């Protein structure tokens, strides 16, 4: 097809855009560049605010609606590529005409930096949700998965091929693989096999020059950086090659709740001492939230012990009786099932839901929230736990999760990937506060103020110098790059958040960023800066 006829076809396919292009220089410039660089016909994959599909698409995978308040910055256009060539073209065009890019895979971005912006930069979103192919090779022990596929889809496709294989990655099944792996990707098999970045074998990335690079082409430094160094700093991840791990045909799960009236304080204090030392086949986390005392309006705290054991119930009971008898696990608490069924269980799906629901790729919740994280090196004393309960009982919708470390995580060096939270970590804490009405700004500020006060209280009990944080629970309270998008954000300024996420690995990330993307084309509020 010659250039004139191809351009005419593109105008027909993207007709809803044409009237808006005249009044929007950014989207118009990008549109015309894409039509020039494309060697094939483009389907309807370019959306601007005048398109009725624009807002539903923008909202489609964003789980934190707090980032969609009326005064939040919106993209000038959304591009939904169908293949890596489309991604390559939009990167080339964006750099050529000076348009800032944000890109998202699953939308589990706690601060929304993949689809909105606190920087004074007009931007375009590359939404990778249609880039969702999965290829499982049992003989090779690996799977190639495109960035827009969800973790749940990946788990399902692996189980189609084998009942005894899985991937060590996230618990929340609607996580987009692309961004999830770049931040670390912990899950219920981390104590046995490590986290997602520990099992990444290869990747394809589009760099700032529009080149599509695999591990060999990008080099070992860049491959090291993208495995835990965060999305949006080095390029657009279009696919990952992940190692498959062995799972038994039968696994066991349980959830056992204990309230303050049932001795929750002492039980949790004991869990802190043994949670990281349990059998590596056992992942036993604690979910904590206020609940009502039965048949009263009085509130209490419920600690729910939620577990996956890579084995059968009888062996699990023996382990628990020996290591954690204080919980009082009974045979009736244990449920045997397939590993794929356990994926749904750990993500709080009802037992009646078929595993095929994983192919829907939809989040189980969409709400308004603020989150923070911590890493704990020493058990929090019982008096410290009592202080936590006092804070939780003052809040309407708080939630905490204690995630155990130990196992293989103690044996992987901190410098093996940018994700540094390894040996010496007993458990990670996630703090959440959730509220229903986004239009009441004073209500939002009330909840955010509450979580900041709890975070301040916890400083005495968690890691120090630096106080560590988990990148995939991104928190802009920790610090930001220059708001106006200045390419000269100082290393010292960025270190305020960089060392919390990466510890000493931050220095190496800055060095690699400066070599791989020296013009700092890929940037956002907490992207890795270039050295000056």
Short mmCIF file of C-alpha atoms in Angstrom, two decimals:
data_model
loop_
_atom_site.label_atom_id
_atom_site.label_comp_id
_atom_site.label_asym_id
_atom_site.label_seq_id
_atom_site.Cartn_x
_atom_site.Cartn_y
_atom_site.Cartn_z
CA UNK A 1 0.00 0.00 0.00
CA UNK A 2 1.45 3.38 -0.99
CA UNK A 3 1.88 6.23 1.49
CA UNK A 4 -1.14 8.30 0.31
CA UNK A 5 -3.62 5.41 0.43
CA UNK A 6 -2.22 4.22 3.79
CA UNK A 7 -2.59 7.72 5.23
CA UNK A 8 -6.16 7.93 3.90
CA UNK A 9 -7.02 4.57 5.48
CA UNK A 10 -5.59 5.73 8.80
CA UNK A 11 -7.72 8.85 8.74
CA UNK A 12 -10.81 6.71 8.19
CA UNK A 13 -9.89 4.30 10.99
CA UNK A 14 -9.15 7.14 13.37
CA UNK A 15 -11.89 9.48 12.18
CA UNK A 16 -13.12 10.37 15.69
CA UNK A 17 -9.73 11.91 16.31
CA UNK A 18 -9.62 14.25 13.32
CA UNK A 19 -11.87 17.01 14.65
CA UNK A 20 -9.97 17.12 17.91
CA UNK A 21 -6.52 17.23 16.32
CA UNK A 22 -7.00 20.79 15.14
CA UNK A 23 -7.44 22.00 18.72
CA UNK A 24 -4.97 19.76 20.45
CA UNK A 25 -1.40 20.22 19.27
CA UNK A 26 0.06 17.39 21.31
CA UNK A 27 -2.30 14.62 20.22
CA UNK A 28 -2.32 15.98 16.67
CA UNK A 29 1.46 15.95 16.44
CA UNK A 30 1.68 12.44 17.83
CA UNK A 31 -1.07 11.19 15.53
CA UNK A 32 0.59 12.54 12.40
CA UNK A 33 3.97 11.20 13.44
CA UNK A 34 2.53 7.73 14.04
CA UNK A 35 0.88 7.70 10.62
CA UNK A 36 4.21 8.64 9.06
CA UNK A 37 6.28 6.02 10.88
CA UNK A 38 3.79 3.18 10.64
CA UNK A 39 4.40 0.63 7.90
CA UNK A 40 1.08 -1.14 8.54
CA UNK A 41 -2.49 -0.04 9.01
CA UNK A 42 -3.27 1.02 12.57
CA UNK A 43 -6.53 -0.19 14.09
CA UNK A 44 -8.44 1.98 16.51
CA UNK A 45 -5.78 2.17 19.20
CA UNK A 46 -5.42 5.94 19.67
CA UNK A 47 -7.87 7.78 21.95
CA UNK A 48 -8.18 11.46 22.81
CA UNK A 49 -10.47 13.14 25.40
CA UNK A 50 -13.18 13.84 22.80
CA UNK A 51 -13.55 10.12 22.14
CA UNK A 52 -16.39 8.61 24.25
CA UNK A 53 -14.17 5.62 25.01
CA UNK A 54 -11.37 7.77 26.47
CA UNK A 55 -12.59 8.10 30.08
CA UNK A 56 -13.78 4.48 30.44
CA UNK A 57 -10.42 3.33 29.09
CA UNK A 58 -8.50 5.62 31.44
CA UNK A 59 -10.52 4.29 34.39
CA UNK A 60 -10.55 0.67 33.25
CA UNK A 61 -7.62 -0.76 35.22
CA UNK A 62 -6.89 1.99 37.74
CA UNK A 63 -7.63 0.53 41.17
CA UNK A 64 -6.88 3.67 43.20
CA UNK A 65 -9.54 6.20 42.26
CA UNK A 66 -7.96 8.70 44.64
CA UNK A 67 -5.71 9.59 41.73
CA UNK A 68 -8.73 10.60 39.61
CA UNK A 69 -9.92 13.58 41.60
CA UNK A 70 -11.12 16.51 39.43
CA UNK A 71 -7.86 18.43 39.79
CA UNK A 72 -5.67 15.43 38.82
CA UNK A 73 -3.75 15.74 35.55
CA UNK A 74 -5.17 13.69 32.68
CA UNK A 75 -3.31 12.40 29.62
CA UNK A 76 -3.66 14.18 26.30
CA UNK A 77 -4.12 10.80 24.62
CA UNK A 78 -4.08 7.07 25.33
CA UNK A 79 -2.33 4.64 22.99
CA UNK A 80 -3.23 0.93 23.20
CA UNK A 81 -0.59 -0.97 21.18
CA UNK A 82 -1.26 -4.46 19.91
CA UNK A 83 2.38 -5.44 19.41
CA UNK A 84 5.91 -4.31 20.25
CA UNK A 85 6.25 -2.48 16.91
CA UNK A 86 3.39 -0.18 17.94
CA UNK A 87 5.24 0.54 21.19
CA UNK A 88 8.43 1.19 19.27
CA UNK A 89 6.67 3.68 17.00
CA UNK A 90 5.06 5.67 19.81
CA UNK A 91 8.36 5.95 21.69
CA UNK A 92 10.14 7.17 18.55
CA UNK A 93 7.42 9.73 17.87
CA UNK A 94 7.14 10.91 21.46
CA UNK A 95 10.86 11.55 21.66
CA UNK A 96 10.94 13.24 18.27
CA UNK A 97 8.25 15.80 19.13
CA UNK A 98 8.96 16.09 22.87
CA UNK A 99 5.91 14.40 24.40
CA UNK A 100 6.19 12.87 27.86
CA UNK A 101 5.13 9.22 28.19
CA UNK A 102 3.53 7.23 30.99
CA UNK A 103 2.84 3.52 30.57
CA UNK A 104 0.82 0.98 32.50
CA UNK A 105 0.13 -2.73 32.34
CA UNK A 106 -2.32 -3.72 35.09
CA UNK A 107 -3.10 -0.46 36.87
CA UNK A 108 -2.10 -1.54 40.39
CA UNK A 109 -0.15 1.67 40.74
CA UNK A 110 -0.72 2.95 44.26
CA UNK A 111 0.11 6.56 43.42
CA UNK A 112 -1.12 6.47 39.83
CA UNK A 113 2.13 7.65 38.25
CA UNK A 114 1.48 5.35 35.28
CA UNK A 115 -1.73 7.09 34.27
CA UNK A 116 -1.73 10.53 35.90
CA UNK A 117 0.95 13.03 36.91
CA UNK A 118 1.90 15.39 39.71
CA UNK A 119 4.55 16.95 37.46
CA UNK A 120 3.89 19.94 35.26
CA UNK A 121 4.23 17.98 32.05
CA UNK A 122 1.63 17.19 29.38
CA UNK A 123 1.75 13.45 28.79
CA UNK A 124 0.41 10.51 26.83
CA UNK A 125 -0.37 7.09 28.31
CA UNK A 126 0.72 3.86 26.66
CA UNK A 127 -1.85 1.35 27.94
CA UNK A 128 -0.41 -2.14 27.47
CA UNK A 129 -3.55 -4.10 28.37
CA UNK A 130 -4.01 -5.39 24.81
CA UNK A 131 -0.42 -6.64 24.72
CA UNK A 132 -1.25 -9.82 26.62
CA UNK A 133 0.13 -12.88 24.86
CA UNK A 134 1.41 -15.84 26.91
CA UNK A 135 3.59 -18.71 25.68
CA UNK A 136 4.31 -21.54 28.15
CA UNK A 137 7.14 -24.01 27.45
CA UNK A 138 7.05 -26.81 30.02
CA UNK A 139 10.03 -28.59 28.46
CA UNK A 140 12.15 -25.44 28.71
CA UNK A 141 10.79 -24.63 32.18
CA UNK A 142 9.84 -21.08 31.22
CA UNK A 143 7.08 -18.82 29.99
CA UNK A 144 7.17 -15.69 27.85
CA UNK A 145 4.43 -13.29 28.92
CA UNK A 146 3.62 -9.88 27.47
CA UNK A 147 3.42 -6.88 29.76
CA UNK A 148 -0.35 -6.40 29.64
CA UNK A 149 -1.23 -9.95 30.69
CA UNK A 150 -2.25 -10.35 34.30
CA UNK A 151 -0.61 -12.63 36.81
CA UNK A 152 -3.89 -14.57 37.06
CA UNK A 153 -3.94 -15.16 33.30
CA UNK A 154 -0.35 -16.39 33.46
CA UNK A 155 -1.12 -18.78 36.33
CA UNK A 156 -4.11 -20.17 34.45
CA UNK A 157 -2.21 -20.73 31.20
CA UNK A 158 0.58 -22.54 33.03
CA UNK A 159 -1.95 -24.79 34.82
CA UNK A 160 -3.48 -25.64 31.42
CA UNK A 161 -0.16 -27.19 30.46
CA UNK A 162 0.85 -28.70 33.82
CA UNK A 163 -0.65 -29.32 37.25
CA UNK A 164 2.82 -29.35 38.80
CA UNK A 165 4.24 -26.05 37.57
CA UNK A 166 3.70 -22.45 38.59
CA UNK A 167 5.42 -19.07 38.82
CA UNK A 168 6.60 -17.31 41.96
CA UNK A 169 4.88 -13.94 41.69
CA UNK A 170 2.03 -11.90 43.12
CA UNK A 171 -1.00 -12.85 45.21
CA UNK A 172 -3.37 -10.29 43.68
CA UNK A 173 -4.30 -11.94 40.38
CA UNK A 174 -5.20 -8.77 38.42
CA UNK A 175 -1.65 -7.42 38.62
CA UNK A 176 -0.23 -6.58 35.20
CA UNK A 177 2.93 -8.62 34.63
CA UNK A 178 4.92 -5.76 33.10
CA UNK A 179 4.94 -3.38 36.05
CA UNK A 180 4.60 -6.07 38.72
CA UNK A 181 7.93 -7.72 37.95
CA UNK A 182 9.82 -4.42 37.69
CA UNK A 183 9.12 -3.66 41.37
CA UNK A 184 10.09 -7.02 42.84
CA UNK A 185 6.91 -9.15 42.75
CA UNK A 186 6.53 -11.01 46.04
CA UNK A 187 3.94 -13.71 46.57
CA UNK A 188 3.00 -16.82 48.51
CA UNK A 189 5.92 -18.90 47.18
CA UNK A 190 8.62 -16.30 47.89
CA UNK A 191 10.05 -18.18 50.89
CA UNK A 192 10.51 -21.27 48.69
CA UNK A 193 11.55 -19.80 45.34
CA UNK A 194 12.24 -16.10 45.83
CA UNK A 195 10.28 -13.24 44.28
CA UNK A 196 9.45 -12.52 40.66
CA UNK A 197 12.68 -10.71 39.82
CA UNK A 198 14.69 -13.67 41.15
CA UNK A 199 12.99 -15.84 38.52
CA UNK A 200 13.19 -13.50 35.52
CA UNK A 201 15.28 -15.06 32.75
CA UNK A 202 14.92 -12.53 29.94
CA UNK A 203 12.90 -9.50 28.88
CA UNK A 204 12.17 -7.28 25.92
CA UNK A 205 12.29 -3.52 26.39
CA UNK A 206 11.85 -0.53 24.08
CA UNK A 207 14.55 1.99 24.94
CA UNK A 208 14.54 5.76 24.47
CA UNK A 209 15.83 5.39 20.90
CA UNK A 210 12.98 3.06 19.98
CA UNK A 211 15.13 -0.06 19.86
CA UNK A 212 13.57 -3.37 20.92
CA UNK A 213 16.19 -5.04 23.10
CA UNK A 214 16.32 -8.45 24.74
CA UNK A 215 18.64 -9.39 27.60
CA UNK A 216 21.65 -9.93 25.36
CA UNK A 217 21.11 -6.70 23.43
CA UNK A 218 20.43 -4.49 26.46
CA UNK A 219 23.35 -5.91 28.45
CA UNK A 220 23.56 -7.38 31.94
CA UNK A 221 23.61 -4.00 33.70
CA UNK A 222 20.31 -2.90 32.19
CA UNK A 223 18.80 -6.34 32.76
CA UNK A 224 19.85 -6.11 36.40
CA UNK A 225 18.28 -2.65 36.69
CA UNK A 226 14.85 -3.53 35.32
CA UNK A 227 14.52 -6.51 37.68
CA UNK A 228 13.38 -4.51 40.67
CA UNK A 229 14.49 -0.99 39.71
CA UNK A 230 10.93 0.03 38.93
CA UNK A 231 8.94 0.78 35.79
CA UNK A 232 9.15 4.04 33.90
CA UNK A 233 12.87 4.69 34.32
CA UNK A 234 14.69 2.71 31.64
CA UNK A 235 12.18 2.01 28.89
CA UNK A 236 8.91 0.27 28.13
CA UNK A 237 8.89 -3.38 29.16
CA UNK A 238 6.93 -5.28 26.51
CA UNK A 239 7.48 -8.85 27.75
CA UNK A 240 9.18 -11.03 30.36
CA UNK A 241 10.55 -14.55 30.25
CA UNK A 242 9.94 -16.15 33.65
CA UNK A 243 11.21 -19.37 35.18
CA UNK A 244 8.63 -22.02 36.01
CA UNK A 245 8.83 -23.58 39.47
CA UNK A 246 7.62 -26.93 40.80
CA UNK A 247 4.37 -27.15 42.75
CA UNK A 248 2.74 -30.30 44.18
CA UNK A 249 -0.54 -31.55 42.74
CA UNK A 250 -2.12 -30.96 46.14
CA UNK A 251 -1.50 -27.92 48.34
CA UNK A 252 -3.17 -26.87 51.58
CA UNK A 253 -4.60 -23.51 52.65
CA UNK A 254 -6.19 -22.15 55.79
CA UNK A 255 -7.39 -18.91 57.37
CA UNK A 256 -7.67 -18.80 61.15
CA UNK A 257 -8.85 -15.66 62.95
CA UNK A 258 -7.96 -14.61 66.48
CA UNK A 259 -9.36 -11.52 68.22
CA UNK A 260 -7.89 -9.57 71.11
CA UNK A 261 -10.32 -11.39 73.38
CA UNK A 262 -8.85 -14.69 72.11
CA UNK A 263 -5.27 -13.72 72.90
CA UNK A 264 -4.36 -12.16 69.54
CA UNK A 265 -1.64 -9.97 71.07
CA UNK A 266 0.44 -12.83 72.48
CA UNK A 267 -0.15 -15.05 69.44
CA UNK A 268 1.06 -12.32 67.07
CA UNK A 269 4.10 -11.64 69.23
CA UNK A 270 5.01 -15.34 68.91
CA UNK A 271 4.38 -15.28 65.12
CA UNK A 272 6.92 -12.46 64.79
CA UNK A 273 9.56 -14.72 66.31
CA UNK A 274 8.89 -17.78 64.15
CA UNK A 275 7.16 -16.60 60.94
CA UNK A 276 10.46 -16.24 59.04
CA UNK A 277 11.80 -19.53 60.43
CA UNK A 278 8.93 -21.83 59.44
CA UNK A 279 9.33 -24.57 56.84
CA UNK A 280 10.07 -22.98 53.46
CA UNK A 281 7.01 -24.70 51.98
CA UNK A 282 4.80 -22.69 54.35
CA UNK A 283 3.80 -19.08 53.73
CA UNK A 284 1.84 -17.75 56.72
CA UNK A 285 0.86 -14.08 56.61
CA UNK A 286 -1.29 -12.09 59.02
CA UNK A 287 -4.21 -9.89 57.96
CA UNK A 288 -5.19 -7.32 60.60
CA UNK A 289 -8.29 -5.13 60.83
CA UNK A 290 -10.91 -3.86 63.29
CA UNK A 291 -14.10 -5.90 63.54
CA UNK A 292 -17.20 -5.87 65.71
CA UNK A 293 -17.39 -8.07 68.77
CA UNK A 294 -20.09 -10.68 68.15
CA UNK A 295 -23.61 -9.44 68.89
CA UNK A 296 -22.39 -6.01 70.06
CA UNK A 297 -21.44 -2.63 68.64
CA UNK A 298 -18.07 -2.79 70.39
CA UNK A 299 -15.02 -2.94 68.14
CA UNK A 300 -12.04 -5.23 68.53
CA UNK A 301 -9.02 -6.26 66.45
CA UNK A 302 -9.03 -9.47 64.43
CA UNK A 303 -5.76 -11.04 63.29
CA UNK A 304 -6.35 -13.58 60.50
CA UNK A 305 -3.60 -16.10 59.78
CA UNK A 306 -3.78 -16.80 56.05
CA UNK A 307 -1.57 -19.60 54.71
CA UNK A 308 -0.44 -21.57 51.68
CA UNK A 309 1.45 -24.82 52.27
CA UNK A 310 3.08 -26.63 49.36
CA UNK A 311 2.00 -30.04 50.56
CA UNK A 312 -0.81 -31.98 52.21
CA UNK A 313 -2.74 -31.17 55.36
CA UNK A 314 -1.30 -33.89 57.60
CA UNK A 315 2.25 -32.64 57.16
CA UNK A 316 1.13 -29.05 57.63
CA UNK A 317 -0.54 -29.93 60.93
CA UNK A 318 2.65 -31.59 62.16
CA UNK A 319 4.68 -28.47 61.27
CA UNK A 320 2.22 -26.15 63.01
CA UNK A 321 2.02 -28.27 66.17
CA UNK A 322 5.79 -28.22 66.44
CA UNK A 323 6.51 -24.62 65.39
CA UNK A 324 3.38 -22.60 66.22
CA UNK A 325 1.06 -24.48 68.59
CA UNK A 326 -0.16 -21.14 70.01
CA UNK A 327 -2.37 -20.64 66.96
CA UNK A 328 -4.30 -23.83 67.70
CA UNK A 329 -4.67 -24.97 64.09
CA UNK A 330 -7.18 -27.81 63.76
CA UNK A 331 -7.72 -30.37 61.02
CA UNK A 332 -11.06 -28.78 60.06
CA UNK A 333 -9.25 -25.49 59.33
CA UNK A 334 -7.14 -27.05 56.55
CA UNK A 335 -8.39 -27.26 52.96
CA UNK A 336 -6.59 -29.30 50.31
CA UNK A 337 -6.81 -28.16 46.68
CA UNK A 338 -4.81 -27.68 43.50
CA UNK A 339 -2.20 -24.93 43.31
CA UNK A 340 -4.34 -23.00 40.80
CA UNK A 341 -7.32 -23.16 43.16
CA UNK A 342 -5.07 -21.83 45.92
CA UNK A 343 -4.32 -18.81 43.76
CA UNK A 344 -8.00 -17.86 43.95
CA UNK A 345 -8.17 -18.65 47.66
CA UNK A 346 -5.23 -16.39 48.53
CA UNK A 347 -6.83 -13.59 46.48
CA UNK A 348 -10.05 -13.91 48.56
CA UNK A 349 -12.27 -15.40 45.86
CA UNK A 350 -15.18 -17.56 47.14
CA UNK A 351 -14.65 -21.31 46.82
CA UNK A 352 -17.55 -21.52 44.36
CA UNK A 353 -15.85 -19.33 41.75
CA UNK A 354 -14.32 -21.33 38.85
CA UNK A 355 -10.63 -20.88 38.08
CA UNK A 356 -11.51 -19.57 34.60
CA UNK A 357 -12.37 -16.26 36.29
CA UNK A 358 -8.63 -15.59 36.19
CA UNK A 359 -8.91 -15.04 32.44
CA UNK A 360 -11.12 -12.00 33.03
CA UNK A 361 -8.09 -10.07 34.26
CA UNK A 362 -10.19 -7.77 36.40
CA UNK A 363 -9.37 -6.31 39.80
CA UNK A 364 -11.49 -7.61 42.68
CA UNK A 365 -11.67 -4.12 44.15
CA UNK A 366 -11.64 -0.53 42.93
CA UNK A 367 -11.65 2.06 45.66
CA UNK A 368 -10.06 5.18 47.15
CA UNK A 369 -7.08 4.51 49.37
CA UNK A 370 -3.67 5.50 50.65
CA UNK A 371 -0.97 2.95 51.44
CA UNK A 372 2.47 2.76 53.03
CA UNK A 373 4.98 0.02 53.80
CA UNK A 374 7.71 -0.95 56.26
CA UNK A 375 10.22 -3.74 56.88
CA UNK A 376 10.70 -5.16 60.36
CA UNK A 377 14.04 -6.47 61.67
CA UNK A 378 13.11 -7.19 65.30
CA UNK A 379 9.82 -8.34 66.85
CA UNK A 380 7.49 -5.52 67.85
CA UNK A 381 6.92 -5.83 71.62
CA UNK A 382 3.45 -6.49 72.94
CA UNK A 383 3.20 -2.91 74.18
CA UNK A 384 4.01 -1.74 70.66
CA UNK A 385 1.26 -3.95 69.24
CA UNK A 386 -1.18 -2.45 71.73
CA UNK A 387 -0.30 0.98 70.38
CA UNK A 388 -1.07 -0.23 66.86
CA UNK A 389 -4.51 -1.44 67.96
CA UNK A 390 -5.26 1.96 69.47
CA UNK A 391 -4.50 3.61 66.14
CA UNK A 392 -6.53 1.09 64.12
CA UNK A 393 -9.58 1.46 66.33
CA UNK A 394 -9.64 5.21 65.62
CA UNK A 395 -9.99 4.66 61.86
CA UNK A 396 -13.03 3.61 59.82
CA UNK A 397 -11.42 1.48 57.10
CA UNK A 398 -7.87 0.48 58.09
CA UNK A 399 -6.09 -2.71 57.09
CA UNK A 400 -2.63 -4.08 57.77
CA UNK A 401 -0.78 -7.09 56.36
CA UNK A 402 2.29 -8.72 57.92
CA UNK A 403 4.10 -10.71 55.20
CA UNK A 404 6.78 -13.19 56.38
CA UNK A 405 10.27 -13.34 54.93
CA UNK A 406 13.01 -15.89 55.64
CA UNK A 407 13.60 -19.06 53.67
CA UNK A 408 15.46 -18.54 50.40
CA UNK A 409 15.06 -14.77 50.81
CA UNK A 410 17.78 -14.93 53.48
CA UNK A 411 20.21 -16.59 51.06
CA UNK A 412 19.89 -14.26 48.05
CA UNK A 413 22.39 -11.37 48.24
CA UNK A 414 20.97 -7.83 48.49
CA UNK A 415 22.92 -6.81 45.39
CA UNK A 416 21.65 -9.65 43.18
CA UNK A 417 18.80 -7.39 41.99
CA UNK A 418 17.81 -3.80 42.87
CA UNK A 419 15.27 -5.26 45.34
CA UNK A 420 17.38 -5.23 48.56
CA UNK A 421 15.01 -6.44 51.29
CA UNK A 422 16.60 -9.81 52.00
CA UNK A 423 18.51 -11.33 54.91
CA UNK A 424 17.58 -9.99 58.34
CA UNK A 425 14.03 -9.02 57.40
CA UNK A 426 11.46 -10.74 59.61
CA UNK A 427 8.42 -9.44 57.76
CA UNK A 428 7.03 -6.60 55.68
CA UNK A 429 4.11 -4.42 56.74
CA UNK A 430 1.57 -2.95 54.37
CA UNK A 431 -0.68 -0.20 55.79
CA UNK A 432 -3.93 0.74 54.07
CA UNK A 433 -6.74 3.16 54.71
CA UNK A 434 -9.82 3.04 52.49
CA UNK A 435 -12.75 5.43 52.17
CA UNK A 436 -15.88 5.51 49.99
CA UNK A 437 -16.48 9.12 48.93
CA UNK A 438 -13.81 10.80 46.77
CA UNK A 439 -15.66 14.11 46.44
CA UNK A 440 -15.22 15.10 50.06
CA UNK A 441 -11.67 16.40 50.14
CA UNK A 442 -11.73 16.89 53.90
CA UNK A 443 -12.62 13.19 54.30
CA UNK A 444 -9.68 12.16 52.13
CA UNK A 445 -7.34 14.40 54.09
CA UNK A 446 -8.62 12.91 57.35
CA UNK A 447 -7.76 9.36 56.26
CA UNK A 448 -4.38 10.33 54.85
CA UNK A 449 -3.55 12.20 58.05
CA UNK A 450 -4.45 9.07 60.04
CA UNK A 451 -2.14 6.77 58.08
CA UNK A 452 0.71 9.27 58.34
CA UNK A 453 0.30 9.35 62.12
CA UNK A 454 0.35 5.54 62.31
CA UNK A 455 3.44 5.51 60.09
CA UNK A 456 5.11 8.03 62.39
CA UNK A 457 4.25 5.90 65.44
CA UNK A 458 5.76 2.81 63.78
CA UNK A 459 9.16 4.44 63.18
CA UNK A 460 10.50 3.13 66.49
CA UNK A 461 9.75 -0.50 65.57
CA UNK A 462 10.86 -0.84 61.95
CA UNK A 463 14.03 -0.68 59.84
CA UNK A 464 16.19 2.42 60.21
CA UNK A 465 18.97 4.22 58.33
CA UNK A 466 17.31 3.94 55.89
CA UNK A 467 13.72 3.23 56.83
CA UNK A 468 12.99 0.80 54.02
CA UNK A 469 9.91 0.74 51.79
CA UNK A 470 8.56 -1.55 49.06
CA UNK A 471 8.61 -0.02 45.60
CA UNK A 472 5.42 -1.72 44.40
CA UNK A 473 3.61 0.03 47.27
CA UNK A 474 4.82 3.35 45.91
CA UNK A 475 4.48 6.24 48.34
CA UNK A 476 5.04 9.82 47.16
CA UNK A 477 5.22 10.95 50.79
CA UNK A 478 8.78 9.61 50.73
CA UNK A 479 9.89 12.24 48.23
CA UNK A 480 9.62 13.23 44.58
CA UNK A 481 11.71 14.36 41.67
CA UNK A 482 11.36 17.99 40.63
CA UNK A 483 7.72 18.80 39.98
CA UNK A 484 8.39 20.68 36.76
CA UNK A 485 10.11 17.69 35.20
CA UNK A 486 13.56 19.28 35.40
CA UNK A 487 16.11 16.83 34.00
CA UNK A 488 18.57 17.96 36.66
CA UNK A 489 16.92 16.49 39.77
CA UNK A 490 19.82 16.07 42.14
CA UNK A 491 21.11 12.71 43.29
CA UNK A 492 20.83 13.92 46.88
CA UNK A 493 17.16 14.87 46.48
CA UNK A 494 16.27 11.60 44.78
CA UNK A 495 18.14 9.67 47.46
CA UNK A 496 15.47 10.64 50.00
CA UNK A 497 13.18 8.05 48.45
CA UNK A 498 15.71 6.05 46.41
CA UNK A 499 17.63 4.64 49.37
CA UNK A 500 14.36 3.63 51.07
CA UNK A 501 13.35 1.51 48.10
CA UNK A 502 16.78 0.27 47.01
CA UNK A 503 19.30 0.89 49.82
CA UNK A 504 22.86 0.85 48.39
CA UNK A 505 21.57 -0.46 45.06
CA UNK A 506 20.28 3.04 44.32
CA UNK A 507 23.81 4.19 43.46
CA UNK A 508 24.19 1.50 40.82
CA UNK A 509 20.73 2.24 39.41
CA UNK A 510 21.66 5.90 38.89
CA UNK A 511 24.87 4.89 37.12
CA UNK A 512 23.04 2.51 34.78
CA UNK A 513 20.26 5.03 34.12
CA UNK A 514 22.85 7.65 33.18
CA UNK A 515 24.35 5.30 30.61
CA UNK A 516 21.16 3.68 29.30
CA UNK A 517 18.94 6.79 29.13
CA UNK A 518 21.34 9.76 29.42
CA UNK A 519 18.73 12.28 28.22
CA UNK A 520 16.35 11.17 31.00
CA UNK A 521 13.58 10.67 28.46
CA UNK A 522 11.78 8.20 30.73
CA UNK A 523 10.90 10.01 33.93
CA UNK A 524 8.19 10.37 36.52
CA UNK A 525 7.79 11.46 40.15
CA UNK A 526 10.05 8.69 41.47
CA UNK A 527 11.98 7.56 38.41
CA UNK A 528 15.70 6.91 38.69
CA UNK A 529 17.53 10.20 37.94
CA UNK A 530 20.64 10.65 35.82
CA UNK A 531 23.87 11.69 37.47
CA UNK A 532 25.15 15.18 36.73
#
